Structure formats: C-alpha cells, structure tokens
Coordinates of C-alpha atoms and ligand atoms in Angstrom, one line a residue:
M8 CA 47.1 179.4 156.1
T9 CA 49.1 176.4 157.0
E10 CA 51.8 175.2 154.5
P11 CA 51.1 171.8 152.9
K12 CA 53.1 169.0 154.4
P13 CA 56.3 168.5 152.4
S14 CA 56.7 165.2 150.6
R15 CA 60.0 163.4 151.1
I16 CA 61.8 160.5 149.4
A17 CA 65.0 159.2 151.0
I18 CA 67.4 157.2 148.8
V19 CA 69.8 154.8 150.5
G20 CA 72.6 154.0 148.2
T21 CA 73.4 156.8 145.7
G22 CA 75.5 154.9 143.2
M23 CA 74.6 154.7 139.6
V24 CA 71.0 153.6 140.3
G25 CA 70.3 155.7 143.3
A26 CA 71.8 158.9 141.9
T27 CA 70.1 158.5 138.5
T28 CA 66.8 157.9 140.4
A29 CA 67.3 161.1 142.4
Y30 CA 68.0 163.0 139.2
T31 CA 64.9 161.5 137.6
L32 CA 62.7 162.4 140.6
L33 CA 64.2 165.9 140.5
L34 CA 63.5 166.5 136.8
R35 CA 59.9 165.2 137.3
Q36 CA 59.4 167.3 140.4
R37 CA 58.0 164.3 142.3
V38 CA 58.7 165.5 145.8
T39 CA 59.6 168.6 147.7
E40 CA 62.4 166.9 149.7
L41 CA 65.1 164.5 148.5
V42 CA 67.5 162.9 151.0
L43 CA 70.6 161.1 149.7
I44 CA 72.3 158.6 152.0
D45 CA 75.3 156.5 151.2
A46 CA 78.1 154.7 153.1
N47 CA 80.4 156.8 150.9
R48 CA 79.3 160.2 152.3
D49 CA 81.3 162.1 149.8
K50 CA 79.4 160.5 146.9
A51 CA 76.1 161.6 148.4
L52 CA 77.5 165.1 149.2
G53 CA 78.8 165.5 145.7
D54 CA 75.5 164.4 144.1
A55 CA 73.5 166.7 146.4
L56 CA 75.6 169.7 145.5
D57 CA 75.6 168.9 141.8
M58 CA 71.8 168.6 141.7
N59 CA 71.3 171.7 143.8
H60 CA 73.2 173.6 141.1
G61 CA 70.5 172.5 138.6
L62 CA 67.7 174.0 140.7
P63 CA 67.6 177.3 138.8
F64 CA 66.6 175.2 135.7
V65 CA 64.1 172.9 137.4
G66 CA 62.2 174.2 140.4
Q67 CA 62.1 174.1 144.1
T68 CA 63.3 170.8 145.6
K69 CA 65.3 170.6 148.8
I70 CA 68.1 168.1 148.2
W71 CA 70.7 167.2 150.8
A72 CA 73.2 164.5 151.8
G73 CA 71.6 163.1 154.9
D74 CA 71.7 160.3 157.4
Y75 CA 69.2 157.8 158.8
P76 CA 67.3 160.2 161.1
D77 CA 66.3 162.0 157.9
C78 CA 64.3 158.9 157.0
A79 CA 61.8 159.8 159.8
D80 CA 59.5 161.9 157.6
A81 CA 60.0 160.1 154.4
D82 CA 56.9 159.0 152.4
I83 CA 59.1 156.5 150.5
V84 CA 62.6 155.1 151.3
I85 CA 64.2 153.7 148.2
I86 CA 67.0 151.1 148.8
A87 CA 69.5 151.0 146.0
A88 CA 72.6 150.3 148.1
G89 CA 74.9 147.4 147.6
A90 CA 77.2 145.8 145.2
A91 CA 76.3 145.9 141.5
Q92 CA 76.3 142.8 139.3
K93 CA 79.8 142.0 137.8
P94 CA 80.1 140.9 134.2
G95 CA 79.1 137.3 133.9
E96 CA 77.8 137.2 137.5
T97 CA 74.1 136.1 138.0
R98 CA 71.8 138.2 140.1
L99 CA 71.6 135.3 142.6
D100 CA 75.4 135.3 143.1
L101 CA 74.9 138.7 144.6
L102 CA 72.6 137.5 147.3
K103 CA 75.0 136.8 150.1
R104 CA 76.9 140.0 149.6
N105 CA 73.8 142.2 149.6
A106 CA 71.7 140.5 152.3
G107 CA 74.0 141.6 155.1
I108 CA 74.1 145.2 153.8
L109 CA 70.3 145.4 153.5
E110 CA 69.6 143.9 157.0
D111 CA 71.8 146.6 158.5
I112 CA 70.1 149.4 156.4
I113 CA 66.5 148.2 157.3
E114 CA 67.4 148.2 161.0
R115 CA 68.5 151.8 160.7
V116 CA 65.6 153.0 158.6
T117 CA 63.0 151.4 160.8
A118 CA 64.5 152.9 163.9
H119 CA 63.3 156.3 162.6
N120 CA 60.4 155.6 160.3
R121 CA 57.3 153.4 161.0
N122 CA 54.8 154.5 158.4
G123 CA 56.5 155.0 155.1
I124 CA 56.9 152.7 152.1
L125 CA 60.1 150.8 151.4
L126 CA 60.9 150.5 147.7
V127 CA 63.7 148.0 147.1
A128 CA 65.9 148.0 143.9
T129 CA 69.0 146.2 145.1
N130 CA 69.5 142.8 143.4
P131 CA 68.5 140.0 143.6
V132 CA 65.5 142.3 144.2
D133 CA 62.8 139.7 144.9
I134 CA 64.8 137.9 147.5
L135 CA 66.0 141.1 149.1
A136 CA 62.5 142.7 149.1
Y137 CA 61.4 139.5 151.0
L138 CA 64.3 140.0 153.4
C139 CA 63.4 143.7 153.9
W140 CA 59.8 142.7 154.6
K141 CA 60.8 140.2 157.2
K142 CA 63.4 142.4 158.8
S143 CA 61.1 145.5 158.9
G144 CA 58.1 143.8 160.4
W145 CA 56.0 146.1 158.3
P146 CA 52.9 145.0 156.4
A147 CA 53.8 143.5 153.0
R148 CA 51.8 146.1 151.1
R149 CA 54.4 148.7 152.3
V150 CA 57.5 146.8 151.3
I151 CA 57.7 146.8 147.5
G152 CA 60.4 145.5 145.1
S153 CA 60.9 147.0 141.7
G154 CA 60.2 143.5 140.4
T155 CA 59.5 142.9 136.7
L156 CA 58.5 146.5 136.0
L157 CA 61.8 147.1 134.2
D158 CA 61.6 143.7 132.4
S159 CA 58.1 144.5 131.3
A160 CA 59.2 147.9 130.0
R161 CA 61.9 146.2 128.0
F162 CA 59.4 143.6 126.7
R163 CA 57.0 146.3 125.7
Y164 CA 59.7 148.3 124.0
L165 CA 60.8 145.2 121.9
I166 CA 57.3 144.2 121.0
G167 CA 56.6 147.8 120.0
Q168 CA 59.7 147.8 117.8
A169 CA 58.6 144.6 116.1
L170 CA 55.0 145.9 115.5
R171 CA 56.0 149.5 114.9
I172 CA 53.7 150.6 117.8
D173 CA 54.4 153.1 120.5
P174 CA 55.5 150.9 123.5
R175 CA 53.2 153.0 125.8
H176 CA 50.3 151.4 123.9
V177 CA 51.6 147.8 124.1
H178 CA 50.2 145.9 127.1
A179 CA 52.4 143.0 128.1
H180 CA 53.7 141.6 131.3
I181 CA 56.8 139.8 132.5
V182 CA 56.1 138.0 135.8
G183 CA 58.0 136.0 138.3
E184 CA 61.7 136.6 139.2
H185 CA 63.5 139.7 138.0
G186 CA 66.1 137.5 136.4
D187 CA 66.8 134.3 134.6
S188 CA 63.5 132.5 135.4
E189 CA 61.2 135.3 134.5
V190 CA 58.1 134.5 132.5
P191 CA 56.6 136.4 129.5
L192 CA 52.8 136.3 129.4
W193 CA 52.3 136.2 125.7
S194 CA 48.7 135.0 126.1
T195 CA 47.6 138.4 127.4
A196 CA 50.0 140.6 125.5
N197 CA 47.9 143.0 123.4
V198 CA 47.6 146.3 121.5
A199 CA 44.1 147.8 122.0
G200 CA 42.8 144.4 123.0
K201 CA 44.2 142.7 119.9
T202 CA 46.5 139.8 120.7
V203 CA 50.2 140.3 119.6
E204 CA 50.7 138.3 116.5
L205 CA 54.3 137.3 116.0
S206 CA 56.0 134.2 114.9
E207 CA 57.4 131.7 117.5
A208 CA 61.0 132.7 116.4
E209 CA 60.2 136.4 116.9
R210 CA 58.7 135.8 120.3
R211 CA 61.7 133.8 121.3
R212 CA 64.1 136.5 120.2
I213 CA 62.1 139.2 122.0
F214 CA 61.9 137.3 125.2
E215 CA 65.6 136.4 125.2
Q216 CA 66.6 140.0 124.6
T217 CA 64.3 141.1 127.4
R218 CA 65.6 138.5 129.8
D219 CA 69.2 139.1 129.0
A220 CA 69.1 142.8 128.6
A221 CA 70.9 143.5 131.9
Y222 CA 73.8 141.2 130.9
E223 CA 74.1 143.0 127.5
I224 CA 74.1 146.5 129.0
I225 CA 76.5 145.5 131.8
R226 CA 78.9 144.0 129.3
A227 CA 78.8 147.2 127.3
K228 CA 79.0 149.9 130.0
G229 CA 79.3 148.3 133.4
A230 CA 75.8 149.0 134.9
T231 CA 72.2 149.7 134.1
Y232 CA 70.5 152.8 135.5
Y233 CA 68.4 155.0 133.2
A234 CA 65.5 152.7 132.7
I235 CA 65.5 151.4 136.3
A236 CA 65.5 155.1 137.5
L237 CA 62.4 155.7 135.3
A238 CA 60.7 152.6 136.6
L239 CA 61.4 153.6 140.3
D240 CA 60.1 157.1 139.5
R241 CA 56.9 155.5 138.0
I242 CA 56.3 153.5 141.2
C243 CA 56.9 156.6 143.4
A244 CA 54.4 158.6 141.3
A245 CA 51.8 155.9 141.7
I246 CA 52.2 156.0 145.5
L247 CA 52.4 159.7 146.0
R248 CA 49.5 160.5 143.7
D249 CA 47.4 157.6 145.0
E250 CA 47.0 156.5 141.4
A251 CA 45.9 152.8 141.8
A252 CA 48.2 152.2 138.8
V253 CA 48.7 148.6 137.6
L254 CA 52.4 147.9 137.7
P255 CA 54.2 144.5 137.8
V256 CA 56.2 145.0 141.0
S257 CA 57.6 142.5 143.4
T258 CA 55.2 141.7 146.2
L259 CA 54.4 138.9 148.7
A260 CA 52.4 136.1 147.1
D261 CA 50.1 134.6 149.7
G262 CA 48.2 131.9 148.0
Y263 CA 48.4 133.4 144.5
R264 CA 47.8 130.4 142.2
G265 CA 49.1 128.2 145.0
I266 CA 52.3 130.3 145.5
S267 CA 53.0 131.5 149.0
D268 CA 55.7 133.0 151.2
V269 CA 57.8 134.4 148.4
Y270 CA 58.2 137.8 146.8
L271 CA 57.9 137.9 143.0
G272 CA 56.9 140.2 140.2
L273 CA 53.1 140.2 139.7
P274 CA 50.8 142.9 138.3
C275 CA 49.7 144.9 141.3
V276 CA 47.4 147.9 142.0
V277 CA 49.7 150.5 143.6
D278 CA 48.3 153.4 145.5
R279 CA 49.1 155.6 148.5
T280 CA 48.9 152.6 150.8
G281 CA 51.5 150.6 148.7
V282 CA 50.3 147.4 147.0
R283 CA 46.5 147.5 147.4
E284 CA 46.0 144.2 145.6
I285 CA 47.4 141.7 143.1
I286 CA 45.6 141.3 139.8
D287 CA 44.8 137.7 139.0
L288 CA 45.7 137.7 135.3
P289 CA 44.5 134.9 133.1
M290 CA 47.3 132.7 132.0
T291 CA 47.8 129.5 130.1
A292 CA 48.6 126.3 132.0
E293 CA 52.2 126.5 130.6
E294 CA 52.6 130.1 131.8
E295 CA 51.3 129.2 135.2
A296 CA 53.7 126.2 135.4
L297 CA 56.6 128.5 134.5
L298 CA 55.5 131.1 137.1
K299 CA 55.4 128.4 139.8
A300 CA 58.8 127.1 138.8
S301 CA 60.2 130.7 139.1
A302 CA 58.6 131.0 142.5
A303 CA 60.1 127.7 143.6
K304 CA 63.5 128.8 142.5
L305 CA 63.2 132.1 144.5
R306 CA 61.9 130.2 147.5
E307 CA 65.0 127.9 147.3
R308 CA 67.3 130.9 147.3
I309 CA 65.5 132.5 150.2
D310 CA 66.0 129.2 152.1
E311 CA 69.7 129.3 151.1
M312 CA 70.0 132.9 152.4
L313 CA 68.3 132.1 155.7
A314 CA 70.2 128.9 156.2
Ligands
NAD21 P1 76.8 151.1 142.6 O1 77.9 150.3 143.1 O2 77.0 152.2 141.6 O3 76.1 151.8 143.9 C1 75.9 151.2 145.1 C2 76.0 152.2 146.2 O4 75.7 151.6 147.4 C3 77.4 152.8 146.3 O5 77.4 154.2 146.2 C4 77.9 152.3 147.7 O6 78.7 153.3 148.4 C5 76.5 152.2 148.4 N1 76.5 151.4 149.6 C6 77.1 150.2 149.8 N2 76.9 149.7 151.0 C7 76.1 150.6 151.6 C8 75.6 150.7 152.9 N3 75.7 149.8 153.9 N4 74.8 151.8 153.2 C9 74.6 152.8 152.3 N5 75.1 152.8 151.0 C10 75.9 151.7 150.7 O7 75.7 150.1 142.1 P2 74.4 150.4 141.2 O8 74.8 150.2 139.8 O9 73.8 151.7 141.6 O10 73.4 149.3 141.6 C11 72.8 149.2 142.9 C12 72.0 148.0 143.0 O11 70.8 148.1 142.1 C13 72.7 146.7 142.6 O12 72.3 145.6 143.5 C14 72.1 146.4 141.2 O13 72.2 145.0 140.8 C15 70.7 146.9 141.4 N6 69.9 147.1 140.2 C16 68.6 146.7 140.2 C17 67.8 146.9 139.1 C18 66.4 146.4 139.2 O14 65.7 146.3 138.2 N7 65.9 146.1 140.4 C19 68.3 147.5 137.9 C20 69.7 147.9 137.9 C21 70.5 147.7 139.1

C-alpha cells in the first residue's frame, strides 16, 4: 500500500502571528508537515524545537525550521513576515515597509512552488495580497488575503454579546478593507434568518469596537495574534478539506458591483482550489457606496505603492 501524500503548510514569518498560527495548526492537527521560515533563523529554530516537545501531547506532525526550498511541496504558504503595527500607526503606514519584504519573499517562494496557495496575513493585508498576486503571476484564486475574516469574527462576537447568542450562530459580515474604511453589513446580519434588532447607538458602538479592536489590543499588549491565528487556521481547513466554506477573505474584485483591480474583503466560497467564487450579497445603497469608497481608498494606496 502506498502512503498517503503528506500535507504541508509553510509559514514565512514566525513572529507573534506566524508562531501562534503554527501552534494553532498543530493543536488542530491540520497537516502532517509544518515548515517554519523566518529571517531570524533562531526564532524559527526555537519555535520548532518548542513545538516538537509538545508532540507527545498532541500527535504526529513533522515540524522544522526550514528554508525556501521547503516551500516546494507546500499545499499552502502563509505569509506573516514583516513589521507589526506600532501603537498609533495606521495599517496603511506600514505599507512601504512591508511591500519590499513581501516582494522578496514571493520571489523566493515561487522559485520553488508553482501550484500551492498563498495565504497573506501581513498588513496592510489587502494591498499586500494584491502585490503578492501581481508578483507571483499566479491566478487570483490561489492568492488569498485573510481580509475581513478576523473583523467579521469580532463583529459576530460583539453582536452575540449584545444579543446573548453564541457568536457561531450569528451571521454577519464586515466587507471592504481590513482597516479603517471597513464596512458592516447590518442589512444582512441575522440570527437564524431573523434580522439583528439593535438600536442605532448599539450598532455604532459595536461597529466602532470591531473596527478599532486592533488598536485597543496593540495598546494593551503590543500585538494581536490569537484570533488571527484561528482565522488563518479556519481558511487552511477550508482549503485542505475542500469545504466550499463561505468566508470573508481578501480577493481580487473583477467587476464586483463595479469594483475592479483591487483586493478587498468579500464573502467567498473557499475550497481546495482557493477562492472558487465571490458571493454577491444583497446590500443597501448606502452599504454599497461605503464598499465602493473603501475600494477606492485601497486602489489609491496601491497606486501610491506602485508609484
Ligand atoms: P512580529 O514582528 O512578531 O513578526 C514578524 C516576523 O517576520 C519576525 O519574526 C521577523 O523576523 C520576520 N521577518 C521580517 N522580515 C522577514 C523576511 N524578509 N523574511 C522572513 N521573515 C521575516 O509581527 P507579528 O505581530 O507576528 O505581525 C506580523 C504581521 O501580521 C504584521 O504585518 C501585522 O500587522 C500582521 N497582522 C495581520 C492581521 C490580519 O488580520 N491580517 C492580524 C494581526 C497581525
């Protein structure tokens, strides 16, 4: 009998986000092989050793500190390298710093891997996912940004708190930029099909706490990593298990409600091939106008980056 083909995820950038994602993937036994790559090789080495020592409590996963040739057989390459947001710094301020780092990484990854899926987490994630798509030359469906999946999780959590409902049973989406111009789709937010009934003031509070959550956490402890790690794990599960899960990830809009040539968070069907399709959610004229404004802002930043 032939052994089943091992599944492999490579993580480039094993700082707070990358290492926590590796640990989450390990605990959930998502893959048989986990490769950790970081410019600071000692960090990747230390993380690999530390996690290997947990294997007697978890199960069989091969984890090692590797290098770009190890991306060759990866089903998914997660990119979490780069500089983290500083207190008070907007995500867009990070752009110039991280664009150069990611271009270099994509060149190295694609020298060894042609058929995997790139999953980008580095901020500003929509703009950098767009850059990775351009730089890789891969079809857009195989270059995915974590997008507004984390924001939507924060949104669902806060709505769940207000309604005293398990957030897993709250259906609600944040779309657009993962950042200041993101858009809450209140018109389709529901529990078991019932529209979420909350006062204007409550809605405003919930959205503002959702939008500003990263600033709050960074102020308190310097970085955010647990929830993003779970979000990245969720996307990996959808890909590896060919789930066709509906997740608001960052993808290329190509004529979506008149929006084109920009990556932004939209509810997508995610399966083994990556983003199979974008769901055309109903939205009010006001929500659509906000989404278009978010897309225009992202497009401006892309132009600034490419200038
Ligand atoms: P961190 O500083 O802890 O880790 C970054 C790691 O990248 C470091 O270990 C560093 O050595 C490594 N690195 C830098 N340049 C590299 C290169 N050229 N090649 C390989 N590795 C390199 O930062 P963090 O807190 O882990 O955050 C990482 C990124 O994730 C940031 O851009 C942050 O804003 C972003 N982030 C995104 C989301 C999201 O929802 N998309 C959520 C949280 C954080």
